[in-house]
Amino acid sequence: MKKTSLMRLQKLVRLLSDGEFHSGVFLAGVLGVSRTAVWKLIAKLQTWQIEIYAVRGKGYKIPGGLTLIDRDYLTEQITNKAKLFSQIEVLPTIDSTASYLTRSWQRQPGEGRICVSEHQTAGRGRKGRAWVSPFGANLYFSLGLGLPLGLSALGGLSLAVGIGLTKFLNQYCADKVSLKWPNDLLVKGQKLAGILVEASGDSNDHSFLNIGIGINWDMRVDDGGNIDQPWVNLKSLLTNAIDRNQILALILLELDSILSEYIEQGFESFRHDWASQSAFYGQPVTIHTHNGPISGIEVGIDKSGALKLKTGNGEKIFFSGEVSLRAVYQN
Ligand code: BTN
């Protein structure tokens, strides 16, 4: 898409984000385009899954308005306080923040960086699934970091992020969030957030870490219609009024501190929180492996983040990537 078109779309969303009606004539004047061009821009915004009412004689409106991500606020919060990240980019739309960061790193490796987008056209989940990403509804972001550690030293990192994030969100959600091994944040079996960690590099001395996180914030039921499991919005769980920008800044700073702790102390310092944050600790679960299902009681995780199950045939250990976990009652 041309830069001028993207800038016009951004300006149009900002104008409509107040939730009020704005006439086509007014919008055309502010944007410096014809009324037909406004209509085309509106149609484009609708493909980003923005709900827009068009009423003859009144104009266009986004019902309920939108709280857009405030680049200046985030930049101020992150650049002064984060230890590992010095750059933050806020995009209106992108294929995937994860893919974008990988491209950015390949072009120019260097300082830790964060990319946040209002919308993704090809958001990626684990196991090749798509991540539903309507504009302005949720939080989609990726953190990219070069580490002087080989891939073999990164055991448990993705689980450390999951445990740390679950524990953090629980402070704002009355302890309702739990982690389904390895990377699903759930509330009563409904998906709240997902984490996609991609690490590349060599096994000995350096790696590039790409941590992508999607958190459902205030998604409309219709927009989440294609998600193949029950889901829940973070906004509906908060015990105090915190807006979209504030929670995002708090989460990014917490991730900075989780990663710093992991780099300094390794996975062990997160492991002791597993019992309190796990969705199924001490409960019967079934692990689906390539060779069929194995049932048992979840009894914890080992030093590398692998899941331990007590089965009729003794304790068994499972590594993520090759298996998926289900609660027994969900089968
Ligand atoms: C999962 O399957 O649970 C992981 C979902 C991760 C989604 C996030 S959204 C931001 C980042 N960009 C992507 O394309 N994926 C991750």
Tab-separated table of C-alpha atoms and ligand atoms in Angstrom:
chain	number	residue	atom	x	y	z
A	1	MET	CA	0.000	0.000	0.000
A	2	LYS	CA	1.233	3.526	-0.842
A	3	LYS	CA	2.516	5.580	2.091
A	4	THR	CA	0.020	8.406	1.408
A	5	SER	CA	-2.944	5.976	1.421
A	6	LEU	CA	-1.754	4.448	4.692
A	7	MET	CA	-1.358	7.895	6.245
A	8	ARG	CA	-4.883	8.859	5.128
A	9	LEU	CA	-6.296	5.654	6.586
A	10	GLN	CA	-4.530	6.366	9.886
A	11	LYS	CA	-5.847	9.918	9.936
A	12	LEU	CA	-9.370	8.716	9.149
A	13	VAL	CA	-9.292	6.145	11.965
A	14	ARG	CA	-8.080	8.822	14.373
A	15	LEU	CA	-10.918	11.147	13.332
A	16	LEU	CA	-13.512	8.405	13.778
A	17	SER	CA	-12.001	6.983	16.970
A	18	ASP	CA	-14.060	9.444	19.081
A	19	GLY	CA	-17.177	7.361	18.335
A	20	GLU	CA	-19.111	10.382	16.941
A	21	PHE	CA	-20.674	10.839	13.496
A	22	HIS	CA	-18.544	12.749	10.985
A	23	SER	CA	-19.987	13.743	7.625
A	24	GLY	CA	-18.421	12.663	4.351
A	25	VAL	CA	-17.978	16.341	3.434
A	26	PHE	CA	-16.123	17.067	6.672
A	27	LEU	CA	-13.867	13.997	6.327
A	28	ALA	CA	-13.160	14.771	2.667
A	29	GLY	CA	-12.153	18.328	3.635
A	30	VAL	CA	-9.825	17.272	6.449
A	31	LEU	CA	-8.219	14.522	4.373
A	32	GLY	CA	-8.008	16.609	1.205
A	33	VAL	CA	-9.753	13.999	-0.957
A	34	SER	CA	-13.140	13.590	-2.696
A	35	ARG	CA	-16.201	12.095	-0.966
A	36	THR	CA	-15.878	9.031	-3.192
A	37	ALA	CA	-12.306	8.613	-1.996
A	38	VAL	CA	-13.558	8.827	1.618
A	39	TRP	CA	-16.050	6.087	0.859
A	40	LYS	CA	-13.233	3.905	-0.541
A	41	LEU	CA	-11.080	4.545	2.524
A	42	ILE	CA	-14.000	3.567	4.771
A	43	ALA	CA	-14.406	0.334	2.791
A	44	LYS	CA	-10.695	-0.397	3.333
A	45	LEU	CA	-11.016	0.180	7.084
A	46	GLN	CA	-13.903	-2.280	7.138
A	47	THR	CA	-11.585	-4.955	5.699
A	48	TRP	CA	-9.471	-4.396	8.841
A	49	GLN	CA	-12.534	-5.507	10.798
A	50	ILE	CA	-13.381	-2.031	12.074
A	51	GLU	CA	-17.118	-1.705	12.571
A	52	ILE	CA	-18.262	1.526	10.889
A	53	TYR	CA	-21.837	2.776	10.624
A	54	ALA	CA	-22.714	4.816	7.532
A	55	VAL	CA	-25.963	6.795	7.925
A	56	ARG	CA	-27.333	9.006	5.148
A	57	GLY	CA	-27.355	12.650	6.214
A	58	LYS	CA	-25.145	11.986	9.261
A	59	GLY	CA	-21.980	10.426	7.896
A	60	TYR	CA	-19.754	7.753	9.396
A	61	LYS	CA	-19.138	6.584	12.923
A	62	ILE	CA	-17.314	3.834	14.830
A	63	PRO	CA	-19.841	2.741	17.468
A	64	GLY	CA	-18.270	2.981	20.903
A	65	GLY	CA	-15.138	4.581	19.437
A	66	LEU	CA	-11.633	3.114	19.670
A	67	THR	CA	-8.759	3.645	22.097
A	68	LEU	CA	-5.837	3.738	19.703
A	69	ILE	CA	-2.316	2.899	20.724
A	70	ASP	CA	-0.526	6.078	21.745
A	71	ARG	CA	2.961	5.911	20.285
A	72	ASP	CA	4.302	8.896	22.285
A	73	TYR	CA	3.067	7.522	25.598
A	74	LEU	CA	4.522	4.066	24.931
A	75	THR	CA	7.826	5.479	23.704
A	76	GLU	CA	8.146	7.583	26.833
A	77	GLN	CA	7.333	4.635	29.106
A	78	ILE	CA	9.610	2.143	27.380
A	79	THR	CA	12.657	4.128	26.365
A	80	ASN	CA	13.217	5.548	29.832
A	81	LYS	CA	12.515	2.444	31.856
A	82	ALA	CA	13.226	-0.753	29.889
A	83	LYS	CA	16.699	-2.270	30.237
A	84	LEU	CA	16.702	-4.469	27.137
A	85	PHE	CA	14.642	-2.511	24.617
A	86	SER	CA	15.534	0.869	23.205
A	87	GLN	CA	13.210	1.162	20.206
A	88	ILE	CA	9.464	0.806	19.866
A	89	GLU	CA	7.545	0.948	16.618
A	90	VAL	CA	3.765	1.282	16.453
A	91	LEU	CA	2.212	0.280	13.135
A	92	PRO	CA	-1.387	0.621	11.916
A	93	THR	CA	-1.283	-2.688	10.046
A	94	ILE	CA	1.286	-5.348	9.180
A	95	ASP	CA	1.257	-8.986	8.065
A	96	SER	CA	2.557	-10.147	11.476
A	97	THR	CA	4.592	-8.309	14.114
A	98	ALA	CA	6.640	-11.507	14.498
A	99	SER	CA	7.498	-11.697	10.793
A	100	TYR	CA	8.139	-7.937	10.718
A	101	LEU	CA	10.668	-8.137	13.564
A	102	THR	CA	12.488	-11.028	11.950
A	103	ARG	CA	12.798	-9.022	8.729
A	104	SER	CA	13.918	-5.959	10.678
A	105	TRP	CA	16.604	-8.007	12.473
A	106	GLN	CA	17.852	-9.601	9.255
A	107	ARG	CA	18.202	-6.143	7.722
A	108	GLN	CA	19.763	-4.544	10.761
A	109	PRO	CA	20.697	-6.582	13.839
A	110	GLY	CA	21.544	-4.591	16.952
A	111	GLU	CA	19.545	-3.184	19.846
A	112	GLY	CA	16.504	-4.851	21.377
A	113	ARG	CA	13.297	-3.634	19.768
A	114	ILE	CA	9.540	-3.843	20.117
A	115	CYS	CA	6.898	-3.760	17.420
A	116	VAL	CA	3.221	-3.190	18.205
A	117	SER	CA	0.492	-3.214	15.569
A	118	GLU	CA	-3.194	-2.269	15.652
A	119	HIS	CA	-3.985	-4.965	13.094
A	120	GLN	CA	-2.363	-8.024	11.492
A	121	THR	CA	-3.286	-9.430	8.103
A	122	ALA	CA	-1.435	-12.710	8.701
A	123	GLY	CA	-1.086	-13.013	12.485
A	124	ARG	CA	0.558	-16.319	13.402
A	125	GLY	CA	-0.217	-18.630	16.287
A	126	ARG	CA	1.554	-21.773	17.454
A	127	LYS	CA	1.462	-24.931	15.355
A	128	GLY	CA	0.864	-23.027	12.135
A	129	ARG	CA	-2.494	-21.632	13.270
A	130	ALA	CA	-3.680	-18.134	12.341
A	131	TRP	CA	-4.078	-15.487	15.063
A	132	VAL	CA	-7.265	-13.479	14.589
A	133	SER	CA	-6.230	-9.792	14.668
A	134	PRO	CA	-9.033	-7.230	14.147
A	135	PHE	CA	-7.930	-3.570	14.181
A	136	GLY	CA	-7.753	-1.833	17.536
A	137	ALA	CA	-9.547	-4.622	19.388
A	138	ASN	CA	-6.690	-6.524	21.036
A	139	LEU	CA	-2.974	-6.277	21.726
A	140	TYR	CA	-0.523	-7.675	19.175
A	141	PHE	CA	3.180	-7.154	19.745
A	142	SER	CA	6.615	-8.720	19.390
A	143	LEU	CA	9.847	-8.198	21.260
A	144	GLY	CA	13.124	-8.871	19.454
A	145	LEU	CA	16.405	-9.316	21.229
A	146	GLY	CA	19.909	-10.513	20.392
A	147	LEU	CA	21.514	-12.579	23.144
A	148	PRO	CA	25.100	-13.673	23.706
A	149	LEU	CA	23.692	-17.126	24.459
A	150	GLY	CA	23.421	-20.081	22.108
A	151	LEU	CA	20.077	-21.742	21.451
A	152	SER	CA	21.022	-24.589	23.789
A	153	ALA	CA	21.107	-22.122	26.723
A	154	LEU	CA	17.521	-20.959	26.136
A	155	GLY	CA	15.693	-23.937	27.647
A	156	GLY	CA	12.533	-22.944	29.448
A	157	LEU	CA	12.593	-19.376	28.124
A	158	SER	CA	9.159	-19.518	26.558
A	159	LEU	CA	7.724	-21.082	29.694
A	160	ALA	CA	9.421	-18.424	31.836
A	161	VAL	CA	7.648	-15.756	29.749
A	162	GLY	CA	4.339	-17.591	30.184
A	163	ILE	CA	4.728	-18.011	33.944
A	164	GLY	CA	5.896	-14.419	34.419
A	165	LEU	CA	3.101	-12.937	32.311
A	166	THR	CA	0.401	-15.052	33.970
A	167	LYS	CA	1.609	-14.050	37.436
A	168	PHE	CA	1.708	-10.394	36.421
A	169	LEU	CA	-1.792	-10.326	34.900
A	170	ASN	CA	-3.159	-12.041	37.976
A	171	GLN	CA	-2.390	-8.895	39.974
A	172	TYR	CA	-4.943	-7.063	37.820
A	173	CYS	CA	-7.464	-9.878	37.372
A	174	ALA	CA	-8.065	-11.211	40.901
A	175	ASP	CA	-5.976	-14.346	40.248
A	176	LYS	CA	-8.299	-15.648	37.548
A	177	VAL	CA	-5.620	-16.306	34.918
A	178	SER	CA	-3.766	-19.605	34.645
A	179	LEU	CA	-1.230	-21.081	32.273
A	180	LYS	CA	-1.913	-24.168	30.221
A	181	TRP	CA	1.446	-25.700	29.469
A	182	PRO	CA	3.343	-24.499	27.614
A	183	ASN	CA	2.013	-21.148	26.380
A	184	ASP	CA	-1.734	-20.608	26.668
A	185	LEU	CA	-3.087	-18.088	29.164
A	186	LEU	CA	-6.584	-19.160	30.153
A	187	VAL	CA	-9.449	-18.003	32.335
A	188	LYS	CA	-11.792	-20.870	33.207
A	189	GLY	CA	-10.763	-22.723	30.064
A	190	GLN	CA	-11.195	-19.667	27.807
A	191	LYS	CA	-8.180	-18.352	25.914
A	192	LEU	CA	-6.990	-14.933	27.061
A	193	ALA	CA	-3.565	-14.742	25.435
A	194	GLY	CA	-0.983	-16.714	23.505
A	195	ILE	CA	2.791	-16.572	23.238
A	196	LEU	CA	4.865	-17.510	20.215
A	197	VAL	CA	8.606	-17.697	20.858
A	198	GLU	CA	10.896	-18.097	17.866
A	199	ALA	CA	14.629	-18.336	18.435
A	200	SER	CA	17.261	-18.479	15.744
A	201	GLY	CA	21.048	-18.499	15.769
A	202	ASP	CA	23.632	-21.120	16.566
A	203	SER	CA	23.789	-23.536	19.445
A	204	ASN	CA	26.822	-21.972	21.131
A	205	ASP	CA	27.234	-18.269	21.297
A	206	HIS	CA	24.517	-16.082	19.919
A	207	SER	CA	20.828	-16.074	19.164
A	208	PHE	CA	17.957	-13.845	18.095
A	209	LEU	CA	14.866	-14.149	20.206
A	210	ASN	CA	11.505	-13.143	18.833
A	211	ILE	CA	8.734	-13.190	21.416
A	212	GLY	CA	5.286	-12.561	19.961
A	213	ILE	CA	2.297	-12.049	22.216
A	214	GLY	CA	-1.371	-11.659	21.427
A	215	ILE	CA	-3.774	-10.683	24.208
A	216	ASN	CA	-7.515	-10.444	23.685
A	217	TRP	CA	-8.497	-7.036	24.990
A	218	ASP	CA	-11.975	-5.938	23.860
A	219	MET	CA	-12.779	-8.071	20.823
A	220	ARG	CA	-16.346	-8.161	19.512
A	221	VAL	CA	-18.043	-11.553	19.546
A	222	ASP	CA	-18.425	-11.415	15.727
A	223	ASP	CA	-14.706	-10.780	15.194
A	224	GLY	CA	-13.743	-13.726	17.355
A	225	GLY	CA	-16.235	-15.959	15.543
A	226	ASN	CA	-13.514	-17.837	13.646
A	227	ILE	CA	-11.517	-18.734	16.740
A	228	ASP	CA	-11.725	-22.480	17.248
A	229	GLN	CA	-11.945	-22.367	21.058
A	230	PRO	CA	-13.721	-20.301	23.729
A	231	TRP	CA	-11.959	-16.996	24.430
A	232	VAL	CA	-12.186	-14.064	26.825
A	233	ASN	CA	-11.216	-10.368	26.857
A	234	LEU	CA	-8.721	-8.945	29.363
A	235	LYS	CA	-10.725	-5.712	29.710
A	236	SER	CA	-13.667	-7.658	31.131
A	237	LEU	CA	-11.478	-9.172	33.866
A	238	LEU	CA	-9.714	-6.105	35.249
A	239	THR	CA	-10.459	-5.239	38.850
A	240	ASN	CA	-9.406	-1.568	38.315
A	241	ALA	CA	-10.003	0.755	35.373
A	242	ILE	CA	-6.829	0.653	33.272
A	243	ASP	CA	-6.862	1.689	29.630
A	244	ARG	CA	-5.399	-0.135	26.650
A	245	ASN	CA	-2.228	1.968	26.549
A	246	GLN	CA	-1.560	1.743	30.262
A	247	ILE	CA	-1.897	-2.041	30.380
A	248	LEU	CA	0.260	-2.441	27.276
A	249	ALA	CA	3.047	-0.276	28.746
A	250	LEU	CA	2.870	-2.191	32.041
A	251	ILE	CA	3.025	-5.536	30.227
A	252	LEU	CA	5.985	-4.480	28.071
A	253	LEU	CA	7.916	-3.284	31.108
A	254	GLU	CA	7.121	-6.507	32.931
A	255	LEU	CA	8.367	-8.551	29.972
A	256	ASP	CA	11.568	-6.509	30.032
A	257	SER	CA	12.008	-7.449	33.662
A	258	ILE	CA	11.058	-11.134	33.102
A	259	LEU	CA	13.637	-11.427	30.317
A	260	SER	CA	16.295	-9.634	32.370
A	261	GLU	CA	15.670	-12.048	35.230
A	262	TYR	CA	15.861	-15.014	32.865
A	263	ILE	CA	19.155	-13.785	31.394
A	264	GLU	CA	20.658	-13.247	34.866
A	265	GLN	CA	19.248	-16.224	36.751
A	266	GLY	CA	17.945	-18.711	34.181
A	267	PHE	CA	14.695	-20.658	34.251
A	268	GLU	CA	15.047	-21.926	37.810
A	269	SER	CA	13.874	-18.652	39.299
A	270	PHE	CA	10.490	-19.005	37.494
A	271	ARG	CA	10.000	-22.687	38.179
A	272	HIS	CA	8.801	-22.300	41.746
A	273	ASP	CA	5.781	-20.300	40.509
A	274	TRP	CA	4.542	-23.146	38.345
A	275	ALA	CA	2.307	-24.771	40.946
A	276	SER	CA	0.449	-21.524	41.653
A	277	GLN	CA	0.091	-20.414	38.007
A	278	SER	CA	-0.557	-23.707	36.193
A	279	ALA	CA	-4.125	-24.359	35.010
A	280	PHE	CA	-3.931	-28.089	35.744
A	281	TYR	CA	-1.302	-28.692	38.428
A	282	GLY	CA	-2.267	-31.789	40.429
A	283	GLN	CA	-5.160	-32.505	38.057
A	284	PRO	CA	-5.829	-35.280	35.536
A	285	VAL	CA	-4.833	-34.350	31.982
A	286	THR	CA	-4.291	-36.084	28.664
A	287	ILE	CA	-1.247	-35.401	26.529
A	288	HIS	CA	-1.767	-36.006	22.817
A	289	THR	CA	1.438	-37.293	21.248
A	290	HIS	CA	2.211	-38.526	17.736
A	291	ASN	CA	1.846	-42.029	19.162
A	292	GLY	CA	-1.538	-41.438	20.757
A	293	PRO	CA	-2.910	-40.009	24.005
A	294	ILE	CA	-1.285	-40.492	27.413
A	295	SER	CA	-3.257	-39.689	30.561
A	296	GLY	CA	-1.990	-38.941	34.018
A	297	ILE	CA	-1.781	-36.354	36.771
A	298	GLU	CA	0.202	-33.187	36.070
A	299	VAL	CA	2.929	-33.109	38.734
A	300	GLY	CA	5.096	-30.164	37.625
A	301	ILE	CA	7.841	-29.156	35.231
A	302	ASP	CA	11.515	-30.043	35.126
A	303	LYS	CA	14.582	-27.779	34.888
A	304	SER	CA	14.126	-27.334	31.129
A	305	GLY	CA	10.399	-26.569	31.292
A	306	ALA	CA	9.327	-30.063	30.182
A	307	LEU	CA	6.005	-31.232	31.655
A	308	LYS	CA	5.931	-34.086	34.175
A	309	LEU	CA	2.993	-36.480	34.278
A	310	LYS	CA	2.421	-39.240	36.822
A	311	THR	CA	0.936	-42.122	34.837
A	312	GLY	CA	0.028	-45.739	35.543
A	313	ASN	CA	3.452	-46.602	34.046
A	314	GLY	CA	5.496	-44.215	36.175
A	315	GLU	CA	6.499	-40.590	35.633
A	316	LYS	CA	6.691	-39.409	32.033
A	317	ILE	CA	8.231	-36.211	30.662
A	318	PHE	CA	6.965	-34.261	27.650
A	319	PHE	CA	8.668	-31.558	25.625
A	320	SER	CA	6.609	-28.825	23.995
A	321	GLY	CA	6.348	-28.749	20.204
A	322	GLU	CA	5.672	-32.437	19.912
A	323	VAL	CA	2.539	-32.711	22.041
A	324	SER	CA	-0.618	-30.897	23.126
A	325	LEU	CA	-2.255	-30.928	26.519
A	326	ARG	CA	-5.966	-31.207	27.263
A	327	ALA	CA	-7.755	-31.265	30.551
A	328	VAL	CA	-9.432	-34.630	30.987
A	329	TYR	CA	-12.863	-33.048	31.360
A	330	GLN	CA	-12.499	-31.295	27.981
A	331	ASN	CA	-12.120	-34.498	25.973
B	1	BTN	C1	-0.679	-18.957	20.212
B	1	BTN	O1	-0.925	-19.725	19.252
B	1	BTN	O2	-1.274	-19.073	21.286
B	1	BTN	C2	0.353	-17.869	20.067
B	1	BTN	C3	-0.237	-16.627	19.490
B	1	BTN	C4	0.738	-15.489	19.303
B	1	BTN	C5	0.099	-14.319	18.571
B	1	BTN	C6	0.997	-13.126	18.540
B	1	BTN	S1	0.152	-11.668	18.022
B	1	BTN	C7	1.666	-10.815	17.916
B	1	BTN	C8	2.663	-11.776	17.306
B	1	BTN	N1	2.586	-11.728	15.878
B	1	BTN	C9	2.141	-12.879	15.354
B	1	BTN	O3	1.973	-13.107	14.145
B	1	BTN	N2	1.919	-13.761	16.335
B	1	BTN	C10	2.218	-13.219	17.633
